Amino acid sequence: MADNDNGIANRGYQPDNDEEPVKIKNGSPVGKVKPSEGFRQLTEEERKEKFAIMKNIIIISVAFTFLFTSYNSMANLQSSINETTGTTALSTLYGALVVSCCFLPSWFIKTLRTKYTMAVCMLGYSTYIAAQFYPKMYTLVPTAIILGLGAAPMWSAKCTYLTKVGARYAEIIGDNTEVVITRFFGIFFLFFQSTQVWGNLISSSVLSVGVDTEDKTPEELERCGYNFCPWDSPSNSTNDTTDGIPEWQTYTMASIYLVFALLSSVIIVLFVDPLSKFVGDDKYDATEGKTGLQLLVASFNHMRHPYQLLIIPLTIWSGVEQAFLGADYTAAYVSCGLGVHMVGYVMICYGVCDAICSVTFSPLVRIVGRVPIFTMGFLINLSIIITLIYWMPKPDDIVVFFILSGLWGVSDAVWQTQINALYGVIFPGESEAAFSNYRLWESLGFIIAYACSTVFCIHSKITILLVFLVLGIVGYYVIEVIEKLGGLKRDKEGEVITLDKLVTGKYQ
C-alpha cells in the first residue's frame, strides 16, 4: 500500500479541543495558524459525531472479540472432543460459507441493514455452540450450516459499516479516506487477533481441572504424530464422557462460550448505532456493486485470468494449513502426545505469534519486498512439515509443541496478510471478483482439510500439505517472474488477455 502522502505528515492537524489549529511538518506541530488559512474548528455536532463513530468501532470490535473467543476455541477442540462428527460439521460449515458468499450478503444487508445483519448472523454462531451440549451428527451439521450461511453476510456487514463510517470520519477531520479506513480495520483486528488467547485460555483452564499426570506407554505414543489415524485414537467414552472428556467439562465450556456468543449479539443490538445515523439511509449499501448472481458469474469469468489460475493453489493452501493446525496437529500431536487439556495452551502460542507477525510483516514488506517474505513463509512451513514427519511427540518434549505452533503462527501471518495484499496488487480494479475467488478457494482448502481429517491418516494429510505448499509457492514465483519480465499481454484496449484467448490466439 502506498504511503498516502505520509499519512498526516503533509496535512493540517485538527485538535479536538478549542486550541487553534496547527500545521504539521515531519509529523510534528510547528506553529499555529488562523482558521482563515484553510483550517477550521470542528463544530460541537461534528465532535459528537466523531466520538460516536469511534465508540461504535470499539463496540463492534469488542462484540466480535466475544463471538470469536467462543467460536475459534470451540472449533480448535472439535477434532479432539468430537472427532468424526466435529470435523464433518466443520467441513459442512465451510461448504455453506461458499454458498453464502455468492448469494446472501446483499439480500441480508438490503433486508436487515448492516447493524441487524451483524446481530442476527451472530446468533447462527450461538446455535452451533449450543449444539455442543448434545454433539451428534444431527445437531452439529445443521447448526454448522446455519453458521456458514450467516458468516458471509455478517462479515460483509461489518466491512460495510467500518468502510462507510471511516469515510465519514475522514470527511469530518479532513484526512485521507483510505488512511482512516485502514486505521479502523487495524483497530478491529487488534481486538480480533486476541481471541485465540482468551478462548483457548478458557478451554485449557476448564480441561485442566482434575487432570492427573499421565504416563503414556510407548505403544500409545507410537500411534501419535506421523503414525496417527483417526480411528486408532484412544477413546474412553462412557455414559458420562464425550470422547474421554467428562461431560461437566464439555458443558462448562459450552456454557461459557454460549454466554459470550449471545452477549456479542446483544452488544450489537443495544449499543451500536445504525449506519444511517452517519451516512443517511444505508439501504443503498446492499445495492452497490454486483448482485449475488452477477458476482458469481464475474467470479467464474475471473478464473480465465492467468494470474488467478496461478494463485489458486496458494489460496487453497491458506485454508488447508489453517485447518490442519486446528484439526490435525491438535489431535495427532498435542492431544495424543500431551492430552486434550494442553490444546488451548499450545494454540495460545500460535495466536500470539500470528498476531504479532501480522502487524509487523506489512511494514517489513515495504523494506525488503514481497518475495523474501513469501519465501520465508514457505521455508518455515516446509521445515515444520519435515519435523512433523520425523518427530515422535512425547510429553518430555513439551517445548517442541509450543515452538512448532509458534512458528506455524509466524508462517500463517505471512499467508493471511500477504496473499490478501497480493490479490489487491495483481488484480487492480477487479476487487469484487478477485476477492470472491479468494474466499471461494480458501474455503475449499478448509473443506479439503476437514473432509480428509476423518478418513485419512496423518501421513496422507501431510502429503496433501506438501503438494499444495509446493504448487502454491511455484505459482507465486511464476507470477513474480512474469511481472519482472513486463507483465501479462494486453489487448488494444489495455485489458489483460485471458487464458482461453492466449491458447486460441483470438486476441490478435
Coordinates of C-alpha atoms in Angstrom, one line a residue:
M1 CA 0.0 0.0 0.0
A2 CA 1.2 3.5 -0.8
D3 CA 2.1 5.8 2.0
N4 CA -0.7 8.2 1.0
D5 CA 1.5 11.3 1.3
N6 CA 3.0 10.0 4.5
G7 CA -0.3 9.9 6.3
I8 CA -1.0 13.2 8.1
A9 CA 2.6 14.5 7.8
N10 CA 1.8 16.9 5.0
R11 CA -1.7 17.8 6.0
G12 CA -3.1 20.1 8.6
Y13 CA -3.8 18.6 12.1
Q14 CA -7.1 19.4 13.7
P15 CA -7.2 19.2 17.5
D16 CA -10.3 18.1 19.4
N17 CA -10.3 20.9 21.9
D18 CA -10.6 24.6 21.5
E19 CA -6.9 25.2 20.6
E20 CA -6.2 26.9 17.4
P21 CA -5.3 24.5 14.6
V22 CA -1.6 23.8 14.0
K23 CA 0.4 22.8 11.0
I24 CA 2.4 19.6 10.7
K25 CA 5.9 19.2 9.5
N26 CA 7.7 15.9 9.6
G27 CA 4.9 14.6 11.8
S28 CA 5.2 17.3 14.5
P29 CA 3.2 20.5 15.1
V30 CA 5.3 23.6 14.2
G31 CA 3.1 26.5 14.8
K32 CA -0.4 27.9 15.0
V33 CA -2.3 29.2 12.0
K34 CA -5.5 31.1 11.7
P35 CA -8.7 29.4 10.5
S36 CA -8.7 31.7 7.6
E37 CA -5.6 30.0 6.2
G38 CA -7.6 26.9 5.2
F39 CA -8.3 25.3 8.6
R40 CA -11.4 25.3 10.7
Q41 CA -12.5 24.3 14.1
L42 CA -14.9 21.3 14.4
T43 CA -18.4 22.2 15.4
E44 CA -19.9 20.7 18.6
E45 CA -22.1 18.4 16.4
E46 CA -19.0 17.2 14.5
R47 CA -17.1 16.5 17.7
K48 CA -20.0 14.4 19.0
E49 CA -20.3 12.6 15.6
K50 CA -16.6 11.9 15.6
F51 CA -16.7 10.5 19.2
A52 CA -19.8 8.4 18.3
I53 CA -18.1 6.8 15.2
M54 CA -15.0 5.8 17.3
K55 CA -17.3 4.5 20.0
N56 CA -19.1 2.3 17.5
I57 CA -15.8 1.0 16.1
I58 CA -14.7 -0.1 19.6
I59 CA -18.1 -1.7 20.4
I60 CA -18.2 -3.7 17.2
S61 CA -14.6 -4.9 17.8
V62 CA -15.5 -5.9 21.4
A63 CA -18.6 -7.8 20.1
F64 CA -16.6 -9.7 17.5
T65 CA -14.0 -10.5 20.2
F66 CA -16.6 -12.1 22.4
L67 CA -18.0 -14.1 19.5
F68 CA -14.7 -15.5 18.2
T69 CA -13.3 -16.1 21.6
S70 CA -16.1 -18.7 21.7
Y71 CA -16.1 -20.0 18.2
N72 CA -12.3 -20.2 17.5
S73 CA -11.5 -22.2 20.7
M74 CA -14.5 -24.5 20.2
A75 CA -13.5 -25.2 16.6
N76 CA -10.0 -25.9 17.7
L77 CA -11.2 -28.7 20.0
Q78 CA -13.6 -30.4 17.6
S79 CA -11.1 -33.0 16.3
S80 CA -10.2 -33.8 19.9
I81 CA -13.5 -33.9 21.7
N82 CA -16.0 -34.8 18.9
E83 CA -13.7 -36.4 16.4
T84 CA -15.7 -37.6 13.4
T85 CA -18.9 -35.5 14.0
G86 CA -16.9 -32.4 14.8
T87 CA -14.7 -32.3 11.7
T88 CA -17.6 -33.4 9.5
A89 CA -19.6 -30.4 10.8
L90 CA -16.7 -28.1 10.2
S91 CA -16.3 -29.2 6.5
T92 CA -20.0 -28.7 6.1
L93 CA -19.7 -25.2 7.6
Y94 CA -17.2 -24.1 5.0
G95 CA -19.3 -25.6 2.2
A96 CA -22.2 -23.5 3.4
L97 CA -19.9 -20.5 3.6
V98 CA -19.0 -20.8 -0.1
V99 CA -22.7 -20.7 -1.0
S100 CA -23.3 -17.8 1.4
C101 CA -20.5 -15.7 -0.1
C102 CA -22.1 -16.0 -3.6
F103 CA -25.8 -15.2 -2.8
L104 CA -26.6 -14.0 0.7
P105 CA -24.7 -10.8 1.8
S106 CA -26.6 -8.4 -0.5
W107 CA -30.0 -9.8 0.4
F108 CA -29.3 -9.7 4.2
I109 CA -28.0 -6.2 4.2
K110 CA -30.8 -4.9 2.0
T111 CA -33.4 -6.6 4.2
L112 CA -32.0 -6.0 7.7
R113 CA -29.4 -3.2 7.2
T114 CA -25.9 -3.5 8.4
K115 CA -26.5 -3.4 12.2
Y116 CA -29.1 -6.0 12.4
T117 CA -27.4 -8.2 9.8
M118 CA -24.5 -8.5 12.2
A119 CA -26.7 -9.1 15.2
V120 CA -28.9 -11.8 13.5
C121 CA -26.0 -13.6 11.9
M122 CA -24.1 -13.8 15.2
L123 CA -27.0 -15.9 16.5
G124 CA -26.0 -18.5 14.0
Y125 CA -22.8 -19.0 15.9
S126 CA -24.8 -19.3 19.1
T127 CA -26.8 -22.2 17.6
Y128 CA -23.6 -24.1 16.7
I129 CA -22.1 -23.6 20.2
A130 CA -25.4 -24.6 21.8
A131 CA -25.2 -27.9 19.8
Q132 CA -22.1 -28.7 21.8
F133 CA -24.4 -29.7 24.7
Y134 CA -25.5 -32.6 22.6
P135 CA -22.9 -33.1 19.9
K136 CA -24.4 -35.5 17.5
M137 CA -24.3 -35.5 13.7
Y138 CA -27.9 -34.3 13.5
T139 CA -27.3 -31.4 15.9
L140 CA -23.8 -30.2 14.8
V141 CA -24.2 -30.4 11.0
P142 CA -27.5 -28.4 10.7
T143 CA -26.2 -25.7 13.1
A144 CA -22.9 -25.6 11.2
I145 CA -24.9 -24.9 8.0
I146 CA -26.7 -22.1 9.8
L147 CA -23.4 -20.7 10.9
G148 CA -21.9 -20.9 7.5
L149 CA -24.8 -19.3 5.8
G150 CA -24.7 -16.4 8.2
A151 CA -21.0 -15.9 8.3
A152 CA -20.6 -14.1 4.9
P153 CA -23.4 -11.6 5.5
M154 CA -22.1 -10.9 9.0
W155 CA -18.5 -10.1 7.7
S156 CA -19.8 -8.2 4.8
A157 CA -22.0 -6.0 7.1
K158 CA -19.0 -5.4 9.4
C159 CA -16.8 -4.4 6.5
T160 CA -19.6 -2.1 5.1
Y161 CA -20.0 -0.4 8.5
L162 CA -16.3 0.2 9.0
T163 CA -15.8 1.4 5.5
K164 CA -18.7 3.9 5.5
V165 CA -18.1 5.4 8.9
G166 CA -14.4 5.5 8.1
A167 CA -15.2 7.7 5.0
R168 CA -17.5 9.9 7.1
Y169 CA -14.8 10.2 9.8
A170 CA -12.2 11.2 7.2
E171 CA -14.6 13.8 5.9
I172 CA -15.1 15.3 9.3
I173 CA -11.4 15.6 10.2
G174 CA -10.2 16.4 6.7
D175 CA -8.0 13.3 6.5
N176 CA -7.3 10.8 3.7
T177 CA -10.2 8.3 3.5
E178 CA -8.0 5.3 2.8
V179 CA -5.8 6.1 5.8
V180 CA -8.7 6.4 8.1
I181 CA -10.4 3.2 6.9
T182 CA -7.1 1.3 7.2
R183 CA -6.8 2.7 10.8
F184 CA -10.3 1.5 11.7
F185 CA -9.6 -2.0 10.3
G186 CA -6.4 -2.0 12.3
I187 CA -8.2 -1.3 15.5
F188 CA -10.7 -4.0 14.7
F189 CA -8.1 -6.7 14.1
L190 CA -6.1 -5.6 17.1
F191 CA -9.1 -6.8 19.2
F192 CA -9.9 -9.8 16.9
Q193 CA -6.4 -11.3 16.9
S194 CA -6.6 -11.7 20.7
T195 CA -9.5 -14.2 20.5
Q196 CA -7.1 -17.1 20.2
V197 CA -5.7 -16.2 23.6
W198 CA -8.9 -15.7 25.6
G199 CA -10.8 -18.6 24.2
N200 CA -8.0 -21.1 24.5
L201 CA -7.2 -19.9 28.0
I202 CA -10.8 -20.7 29.0
S203 CA -10.8 -24.1 27.4
S204 CA -7.4 -25.2 28.8
S205 CA -8.3 -23.9 32.3
V206 CA -11.5 -25.9 32.3
L207 CA -10.0 -29.1 30.8
S208 CA -7.0 -28.9 33.2
V209 CA -9.2 -29.3 36.3
G210 CA -8.7 -32.7 37.9
V211 CA -6.2 -33.9 35.3
D212 CA -3.5 -36.1 36.8
T213 CA -0.1 -36.6 35.3
E214 CA -0.5 -39.5 32.9
D215 CA 2.5 -41.6 31.7
K216 CA 1.6 -42.7 28.2
T217 CA 3.1 -46.0 27.3
P218 CA 5.5 -46.3 24.3
E219 CA 2.8 -48.2 22.4
E220 CA 0.3 -45.4 22.9
L221 CA 2.9 -42.8 21.8
E222 CA 3.7 -44.8 18.7
R223 CA 0.2 -44.2 17.5
C224 CA 0.7 -40.4 17.7
G225 CA 2.2 -37.9 15.3
Y226 CA 3.0 -39.2 11.8
N227 CA 1.5 -42.6 12.6
F228 CA -1.8 -41.2 13.9
C229 CA -5.0 -42.4 12.3
P230 CA -8.4 -41.0 13.5
W231 CA -9.9 -44.5 14.0
D232 CA -7.0 -45.6 16.2
S233 CA -7.2 -42.7 18.7
P234 CA -7.9 -44.0 22.2
S235 CA -11.4 -43.2 23.4
N236 CA -12.7 -43.9 26.9
S237 CA -16.3 -43.0 26.0
T238 CA -18.8 -43.8 28.6
N239 CA -22.2 -42.5 29.5
D240 CA -20.7 -39.5 31.3
T241 CA -17.9 -38.7 28.9
T242 CA -17.5 -37.3 25.4
D243 CA -14.5 -39.0 23.7
G244 CA -12.8 -39.2 27.0
I245 CA -13.8 -35.7 28.2
P246 CA -16.1 -35.6 31.3
E247 CA -19.5 -34.2 30.4
W248 CA -19.3 -31.5 33.1
Q249 CA -16.2 -30.0 31.4
T250 CA -17.8 -30.0 28.0
Y251 CA -21.0 -28.4 29.5
T252 CA -18.9 -25.8 31.3
M253 CA -17.0 -24.7 28.2
A254 CA -20.2 -24.7 26.1
S255 CA -22.0 -22.6 28.7
I256 CA -19.2 -20.0 28.9
Y257 CA -18.9 -19.8 25.1
L258 CA -22.7 -19.7 24.6
V259 CA -23.0 -16.7 27.0
F260 CA -20.1 -15.0 25.2
A261 CA -21.7 -15.6 21.8
L262 CA -25.2 -14.4 22.8
L263 CA -23.6 -11.4 24.5
S264 CA -22.0 -10.4 21.2
S265 CA -25.3 -10.1 19.5
V266 CA -26.8 -8.2 22.5
I267 CA -24.0 -5.7 22.4
I268 CA -24.6 -5.0 18.7
V269 CA -28.3 -4.5 19.2
L270 CA -28.1 -2.3 22.3
F271 CA -25.0 -0.3 21.8
V272 CA -24.2 0.1 18.1
D273 CA -25.8 3.0 16.3
P274 CA -27.4 2.3 12.9
L275 CA -25.2 3.2 10.0
S276 CA -27.9 5.6 8.8
K277 CA -27.0 7.9 11.7
F278 CA -23.7 8.7 10.0
V279 CA -24.3 8.3 6.2
G280 CA -28.1 8.7 5.8
D281 CA -30.2 5.8 4.7
D282 CA -27.9 2.8 4.4
K283 CA -30.3 0.9 2.1
Y284 CA -28.0 1.6 -0.9
D285 CA -25.1 -0.3 0.7
A286 CA -26.6 -3.6 -0.3
T287 CA -27.3 -2.5 -3.9
E288 CA -23.9 -1.1 -4.6
G289 CA -21.8 -3.3 -6.9
K290 CA -23.0 -6.6 -8.2
T291 CA -25.9 -8.8 -7.2
G292 CA -25.1 -12.3 -5.9
L293 CA -25.7 -13.9 -9.3
Q294 CA -23.7 -11.2 -11.2
L295 CA -20.9 -11.7 -8.7
L296 CA -20.9 -15.4 -9.1
V297 CA -20.7 -15.1 -12.9
A298 CA -17.9 -12.5 -12.6
S299 CA -16.0 -14.8 -10.2
F300 CA -16.0 -17.7 -12.6
N301 CA -15.2 -15.4 -15.5
H302 CA -12.3 -14.1 -13.5
M303 CA -10.8 -17.6 -13.4
R304 CA -9.8 -17.0 -17.1
H305 CA -7.2 -14.5 -15.8
P306 CA -3.8 -16.3 -16.0
Y307 CA -2.7 -14.9 -12.6
Q308 CA -5.9 -16.2 -10.9
L309 CA -5.1 -19.7 -12.1
L310 CA -1.6 -19.4 -10.9
I311 CA -2.6 -18.2 -7.4
I312 CA -5.3 -20.8 -6.8
P313 CA -3.0 -23.4 -5.3
L314 CA -1.6 -20.9 -2.8
T315 CA -5.1 -19.7 -1.9
I316 CA -6.2 -23.3 -1.2
W317 CA -3.0 -23.8 0.8
S318 CA -4.1 -20.9 3.0
G319 CA -7.2 -22.7 4.0
V320 CA -5.6 -26.2 4.2
E321 CA -2.8 -25.0 6.6
Q322 CA -5.2 -23.3 9.0
A323 CA -7.5 -26.3 9.2
F324 CA -4.6 -28.7 9.5
L325 CA -3.3 -26.9 12.6
G326 CA -6.7 -26.6 14.2
A327 CA -7.9 -30.1 13.5
D328 CA -4.9 -32.4 12.8
Y329 CA -1.9 -31.0 14.7
T330 CA -4.1 -30.6 17.8
A331 CA -5.5 -34.1 17.6
A332 CA -2.5 -36.2 16.3
Y333 CA 0.3 -34.4 18.2
V334 CA -0.9 -32.2 21.1
S335 CA -3.9 -34.2 22.3
C336 CA -2.4 -37.6 21.6
G337 CA 1.0 -36.7 23.0
L338 CA 0.2 -34.4 25.9
G339 CA -3.5 -34.6 26.5
V340 CA -6.5 -32.6 25.3
H341 CA -6.2 -30.1 28.2
M342 CA -3.0 -28.8 26.6
V343 CA -4.6 -28.0 23.2
G344 CA -5.6 -24.5 24.3
Y345 CA -2.3 -23.5 25.7
V346 CA -0.5 -24.6 22.5
M347 CA -3.0 -22.7 20.4
I348 CA -2.4 -19.6 22.5
C349 CA 1.2 -19.6 21.5
Y350 CA 0.1 -19.9 17.8
G351 CA -2.3 -17.0 18.2
V352 CA 0.2 -14.6 19.9
C353 CA 2.9 -15.2 17.3
D354 CA 0.3 -14.9 14.5
A355 CA -1.0 -11.6 15.9
I356 CA 2.5 -10.0 16.4
C357 CA 3.7 -11.0 13.0
S358 CA 0.6 -9.9 11.2
V359 CA 1.3 -6.4 12.5
T360 CA 5.0 -6.4 11.6
F361 CA 5.1 -8.1 8.2
S362 CA 3.3 -5.3 6.2
P363 CA 5.8 -2.6 7.0
L364 CA 8.6 -5.2 6.6
V365 CA 7.4 -5.9 3.0
R366 CA 8.0 -2.2 2.2
I367 CA 11.6 -2.6 3.2
V368 CA 12.6 -6.0 1.8
G369 CA 9.9 -6.7 -0.8
R370 CA 7.3 -9.4 -1.2
V371 CA 9.5 -12.3 -2.4
P372 CA 11.7 -12.7 0.7
I373 CA 8.6 -12.7 2.9
F374 CA 6.8 -15.3 0.9
T375 CA 10.0 -17.4 0.7
M376 CA 10.3 -17.1 4.5
G377 CA 6.8 -18.4 5.0
F378 CA 7.4 -21.3 2.6
L379 CA 10.7 -22.3 4.3
I380 CA 9.2 -22.2 7.8
N381 CA 6.2 -24.3 6.8
L382 CA 8.4 -26.8 4.9
S383 CA 10.7 -27.1 7.9
I384 CA 7.8 -27.7 10.2
I385 CA 6.3 -30.4 7.9
I386 CA 9.6 -32.2 7.7
T387 CA 9.8 -32.1 11.5
L388 CA 6.3 -33.5 11.8
I389 CA 7.3 -36.4 9.7
Y390 CA 10.3 -37.5 11.7
W391 CA 9.5 -36.2 15.2
M392 CA 7.7 -38.6 17.6
P393 CA 5.7 -36.4 20.1
K394 CA 6.5 -37.2 23.7
P395 CA 5.4 -35.5 26.9
D396 CA 9.1 -34.7 27.7
D397 CA 9.3 -32.6 24.5
I398 CA 6.7 -30.1 25.7
V399 CA 8.7 -27.1 24.5
V400 CA 8.7 -28.5 20.9
F401 CA 4.9 -28.5 20.8
F402 CA 4.9 -24.7 21.5
I403 CA 7.8 -24.0 19.2
L404 CA 6.1 -25.7 16.3
S405 CA 2.8 -23.9 16.9
G406 CA 4.5 -20.6 17.3
L407 CA 6.4 -21.0 14.1
W408 CA 3.2 -22.0 12.4
G409 CA 1.7 -18.8 13.6
V410 CA 4.6 -16.8 12.0
S411 CA 4.1 -18.5 8.6
D412 CA 0.3 -18.1 8.8
A413 CA 0.8 -14.4 9.3
V414 CA 2.7 -14.3 6.0
W415 CA -0.2 -16.1 4.2
Q416 CA -3.0 -14.2 5.8
T417 CA -1.6 -10.7 5.3
Q418 CA 0.4 -11.1 2.0
I419 CA -2.0 -13.2 -0.1
N420 CA -4.7 -10.7 0.6
A421 CA -2.3 -7.9 -0.4
L422 CA -1.2 -9.8 -3.5
Y423 CA -4.7 -10.1 -4.7
G424 CA -5.1 -6.4 -4.5
V425 CA -1.9 -5.7 -6.4
I426 CA -2.2 -8.2 -9.3
F427 CA -5.9 -7.6 -9.8
P428 CA -6.3 -3.8 -9.8
G429 CA -9.8 -2.6 -10.4
E430 CA -11.2 -6.2 -10.1
S431 CA -11.6 -6.4 -6.3
E432 CA -15.1 -7.9 -6.2
A433 CA -14.4 -10.8 -8.5
A434 CA -10.9 -11.3 -7.2
F435 CA -11.7 -11.4 -3.5
S436 CA -14.8 -13.6 -4.2
N437 CA -12.3 -16.1 -5.7
Y438 CA -10.1 -15.7 -2.7
R439 CA -12.9 -16.6 -0.3
L440 CA -14.0 -19.5 -2.6
W441 CA -10.6 -21.1 -2.9
E442 CA -9.6 -20.6 0.7
S443 CA -12.9 -22.1 1.8
L444 CA -12.3 -25.0 -0.5
G445 CA -8.9 -25.5 1.3
F446 CA -10.8 -25.7 4.7
I447 CA -13.3 -28.2 3.2
I448 CA -10.5 -30.4 1.9
A449 CA -8.6 -30.4 5.2
Y450 CA -11.7 -31.1 7.4
A451 CA -13.1 -33.7 5.0
C452 CA -9.8 -35.5 5.0
S453 CA -9.5 -35.3 8.7
T454 CA -11.8 -38.2 9.5
V455 CA -10.8 -40.5 6.6
F456 CA -7.0 -40.2 6.1
C457 CA -4.1 -40.8 8.4
I458 CA -1.7 -38.1 9.2
H459 CA 0.9 -39.2 6.7
S460 CA -1.6 -38.8 3.9
K461 CA -2.6 -35.4 5.2
I462 CA 1.0 -34.2 5.3
T463 CA 1.4 -35.3 1.7
I464 CA -1.6 -33.1 0.8
L465 CA 0.1 -30.3 2.7
L466 CA 3.3 -30.6 0.8
V467 CA 1.5 -30.8 -2.6
F468 CA -0.4 -27.5 -2.0
L469 CA 2.6 -25.8 -0.4
V470 CA 4.9 -26.6 -3.3
L471 CA 2.4 -25.9 -6.0
G472 CA 1.4 -22.7 -4.3
I473 CA 4.8 -21.2 -4.0
V474 CA 5.7 -22.2 -7.6
G475 CA 2.6 -20.5 -8.9
Y476 CA 3.5 -17.4 -6.9
Y477 CA 7.1 -17.4 -8.2
V478 CA 5.8 -17.6 -11.8
I479 CA 3.7 -14.5 -11.2
E480 CA 6.7 -12.6 -9.9
V481 CA 8.8 -13.7 -12.9
I482 CA 6.1 -12.6 -15.3
E483 CA 5.9 -9.3 -13.6
K484 CA 9.7 -8.8 -13.8
L485 CA 9.5 -9.5 -17.5
G486 CA 6.9 -6.8 -18.1
G487 CA 3.6 -8.4 -17.0
L488 CA 0.9 -10.2 -18.9
K489 CA 0.0 -9.5 -22.5
R490 CA -2.8 -7.0 -23.1
D491 CA -5.1 -6.2 -26.0
K492 CA -5.5 -2.9 -27.8
E493 CA -7.9 -1.7 -25.0
G494 CA -5.3 -2.4 -22.4
E495 CA -7.2 -5.4 -20.9
V496 CA -5.3 -8.5 -19.8
I497 CA -5.6 -11.2 -22.4
T498 CA -7.4 -14.2 -20.8
L499 CA -6.0 -17.7 -20.9
D500 CA -8.6 -19.0 -23.4
K501 CA -7.7 -16.2 -25.8
L502 CA -4.0 -16.9 -25.3
V503 CA -4.5 -20.6 -26.2
T504 CA -6.7 -19.9 -29.2
G505 CA -4.8 -16.8 -30.4
K506 CA -8.0 -14.9 -30.8
Y507 CA -6.7 -11.7 -29.2
Q508 CA -4.9 -10.6 -32.4

